[in-house]
Steps between C-alpha positions, in 0.01 A plus 500: 500500500611359160355158420753222547545253214407145606842386374690764703563258786470164325840409640685168467549497877125520562458195273781325687332543841148439372364855531207602279337833418158560653257786559401592855126449549499778758704792357538389138882515501708242316736291710728195484473215749542124531190424705141503382423813705239733355639833624828687468576417863543861618278678751215581468449216251646253753561541874829513686563136583859535624421687826558251778604229251799625294572288189880531531767269643574740786437858614736777384555841651529788254879497539515124442276522195717778357812286544330194347382702200840663439689171542268315265554739211871550574545122466336527159734757349348825628738759645400636841438876496476713813169682542477855366374789717124543537524864386553479122738794464651356180162547328309812405157345450428347844590584859499156661586147389176308457643178351841339453493580127496873590871456577569439131250730330532670264873475426538121498155401376525742207858412413693817585720317753579136582356333810731449800476126425295279271312312632483642852311455824409765756270540801393862475316695773212688336245755615163559339232743608241342272191419708667625817162509677487122461829452685404329823174365360465143370824397673706507179532854361834665583661828399855359526609158378791313348471397138717209402605568144656242269575702186631406158558749218463348154672688217435445127836325471509337844218302660535426873166332573133580450157372599556126524807516725347780707201283587725197552722689750196625689321166510801298612585747779142487621448123467841332528665736752219659702284189478168622360327216309493571126123447486455783754662757268311713247629746238251773410537696175519876523655804330734715708603865461727707722799734502445582132513140372249221449450138402291187555545326833410199709397535863612214723223399742494247784206427731324828421810721531678671210870467583680588174467687174701378201507786248634469147581862429513578132333841453562864577184685606470823302166668566239243398745313276714193569830533313702174464835512678819358347581343837257247644528492878406226743355701788398271782361626828509244779314647798741400776256588780225294337730201448591518869134534599406201283767288671392601851123486455476795742170677581612795284792614289595744776545214749732323255716807436510686831449229763580627854504866388141469379407333829650798684298752295178299534549488878555878504169535315333267754367257240428153637398255228610137481675360191190313389298823486782684322521219244123508442516875448777472240319221315180705486696806385644292217152412379332839543803724426601826666462754220192672643316564825227262389743215435675562832165503679412174326807308615470637854133398513577155355772438759287629787223264394744208471645546850175611663589859599294819486565665162544858624723405792711282271526777238656730760755231593584437134552871430748513787674185374526634145643828633763298691583307179533827306718667766732197496527515122531879477777526759713268288441718193580810707823344629623415150405838351659707777809275494550596135503867589148598399387812686119524535378798297231604254679383185624178340596204715491738798125540446443124489707456816298769676180329387590164652643648822181698553278201429698296753482787751126544448432129552728491804324807639163330456629198692657717770852373424652799317782532760594137420587565133875550573508167686333327205753659263779372728345155465507530120867603504584203721297259285638606160832669582700177476426464129458870419792664682400853403213479750745460788742760364220757465316410822548845657385684189200267455379569854570874473318524167201317646494718812504825305232388253267375775544835679401678177201270465383577854544872433297464180213341691497776762498777238296322236156530654498879457599466132217252441244708692587807293467306173176334614342837587602639157342200324190521720455870418500403130233238562747212464434236767772253405879532464597377149761224460735742321488728803574203728807418292610865511461509879707184527769625261529854636415454868560129560143463627362147475132478394402366843631820664322711236171318561522551877528879462269547200206323660502758781364757254273262310727425203525136389819318402469193281844337500574277198591149611827519308585858601866438593549287189372790287737736676796262470434444128516876438844510658639159400692624194683817397283728289753491217803292423853623442482419130165672457612817672816531290355405161401758242341341192514822296875542546568127467329507161715797389820329610430139400744494205793659685785303659565508875690803631836425659491634858849643555407606855501131592846451352636797694283724717786753508509554123369851439545541123458276197456484125201335336306457178149632471277210396165672473295809566196355678318823585538870422746542786600139576778282359648153548876441500688174458661549845480750783636606838169665589321307773123475429251564778428184695513330838426827680801671337440801270650509154836656427507842336772635277587591143529346155723670242520458126737740331411849621157394616431445872189323624407481867376162624213572740359150547599139429261204497541128437238301310582131503872492415504828304598835655339820371659845551262796523646836397426865572432574132366324190733309270452643151779310326662159511809468717754225451760510777453677833714568802321475830587633842297453814458758775766347722409676825139384464617142433737505800229627733259232380765227530575607855134511591432161343794344682388681814156337468663156517712601799194648670275192466777289653534743791123524554475122516779481759345770720125439461492124442497230236139583410618812317446490123509771239148626427600758239792722401573804286846636429539867419794731440481702823337247732338158484243300691469144619174358634537206739255269672494544879246452778530846652650845445880510489628670814767772514746253654431241229544766232835599651617137516400435138683811380809410701506147357482626141786743563702215652443302179627803306811527719571129451513566124341165414508378140173517305496201267269459199442166328249344263392165646266219406184560702507161675866545602443853628200384705697206639791726600321810629143388569185690418616824661634559151156628406493813717379704205244240393501215251758507219420322171740280307716193550801720585496776756745778578616474862649803676684403817659714770745247636380355828215750526226470238422323172211589269380445146537848354536665161630841609842667492716479812832610644789253496560539873293630789768758584399695189177603675712730718236572761141393565227706666142409593298816448155386608312194622121485479212253500386440143212272599429242765789252490721706265760762600659748258867599533622801301878521472789642303858394433816659364490870406124545567553360850797734556290793379229417754751453780648841415153656500431351842837622626430853375156496662653394832763773474234768433283374786803501732586855396143619567499339844855613575626147569701224333349211295586242767311703763205579273264237654560645849436853377177398324391310810554814710302711251212251500497499880497881504218507245294254707556714809391816316190325366403408856542861613301625201231249586477635853478859374234397246294324767516807726404732213212272405373489857510882527332547163215259581435669836485840330250377241291327765468828690371668182227239444150643438209327678209408270243318708638154586809537282797733484648638179869570440599707197874505431733605224748228389808488712715321242750786487565451868593133451177378659289249311137615459356147513689429819363823651144396412550152646638644824200732535259211439680295764457778756128543424299267270237776458744739333458578129830607346524704178854569379557714190788665318 
């Protein structure tokens, strides 16, 4: 952590309220406080002193605290902003929102687009899988929480407010409104980094509990470097759950947030501890921490000693209690993730959702309450659905997604032991007596096998399993971010260097996708067979759409365009032959039939995703797409395999959209306006960079951010045909389809095949199923008859061989030539003879 300058937080407001800078005698951190305290005031340097005796004017529920927070900042010039989704589909560097500032990174914080308001206030639901094993322990760690964010974006030419006012707002809300005495508040110096940005911060602490983080974001994190940003951002994180807990003085943070729902889960788990014991446990956990088994053992032992209970018996009770806490927390996370359409899978946010569902299921299974998970989810929907309406709207899909994933988890457990036994025997045969951590991670990733299940099976064959204490955290960290960002995957430093002095290419295909020919000036030869023009109709490969092909002409010379690529804002045309002389003016013409097919297939993709969502459910999102000339594919998220009936309904819906001849409208929109109008379903194809995005909208059907070429109306698709549906991977279905002439070609091929089959069977196409059914029945009948004949022949053959057996003492010998030519299996003959007399030796030869 960078060292913080002593003057960094020497603020006028601290002087005004009599706060001085001190060093904690326990942890060594610098902090600001009014009292003569000798520590920073945060556990473990100081105990929780608010439990049972809250320092506030009155208790607040989470909902009440949210309202108070939002109202306070709204009254002070901050515009209220609705919370963003938890799944960060507008970003390409993270899967889930982990802080309120994630909503505005990187576009706002780095200056590529304006904020929705300045200053603004938001209460943003967040999910973090950091230290997930600690969720449930210590009474305060949660995977899902609301971060109250009061944000101000300071530009070089426009200052909103900075450190002094940020601390003033925080302190007055806490002391004047909530009622915490000023002398009970501490501000601890720290340096924060997250979401690609960083800056010094102050942590607000009351009575042992950190409740806020006031970050002054002024750097971009680039590798090990901190690059100053032109925009300085006030990034405050008010932990709404912790503020509510502070005001209630509850035995744990879970009691403050979940109330009666937690009581219900604890009763299911058959935990019976009074509030005094629960409070003692949380206080001890604050002092000893929950980051390791040793620290957890320490706070359990300390509490058991304090209340006079047997340590081992109390440990068992605490483990059950912590599991109940974790299940209560996890089911809220699960509800929010499934409500936003995440399908549990082995990739991306689907992987993280699967991880938390399976941890909740494993804990519930240990407590014997696995069948109660749906009821707990129902409780979460009821508790939070008033504020977050999507939970109620998606109730059916949430419960269905949970049911299917729990079924898969149970199936994994039943099949997993054999996988582990096989691996354990292989390791044992190599002299390896312990399953490595990497292998544990692989088993979890590929098979969904939790380490506890692995240990149970491995120990049967004498192989040890040493599970890291932070195993799930390690796994979650590996899957918490995409492996590469959109910008990284599309950048090409070598080409960008070649093209750096050239002006942007005018993209005529955006002016008019139906323009097939054009004139242009050649600006540069950038490779032996590659040139740059000042403008072009050729669409470069991108967004799952292949490049246009065609021809460039200069005088009598004709050059075929075989590939087109875009680097930054410059389009490069790759030719079928080297350019050996400079060309001034060229005439270009694209392969129009190829362009039309691709336009139809791209438009068809948009129509198809809308149809799939209407048939399969709102959880459907695009998981990949590739447009081709003859057929295209769309990968969609879905819990199970698409049935024949669902396939038929999807196809019918798309063809109805074609018949309705809906307009396909294309518009460049400011990102914030597009998101406000169409929501985050815009990002079906992933995150799109820039302050302006190109929105393609099929009126009343679908709207997406998309850079491809499209038809003007859906009627131009002509006809749409799904050719094949298959399972790409768990949670992702692949639909292969065609539209326009390729679809007609396939329909004609199918029609011809039906006609030929009808001719062979001497029937008509409409009666073909009946004829095939009759043939199948006849075949089955013949197979039965053949089976009877075979059995009779076998019986006769065995009897004949048995009669020819030669007695040799206590055994009899049968010598026989193979009977394969007679349709009788030699092995079966030998087995029959052995069944008739165990003392027979059978020798069969060719």
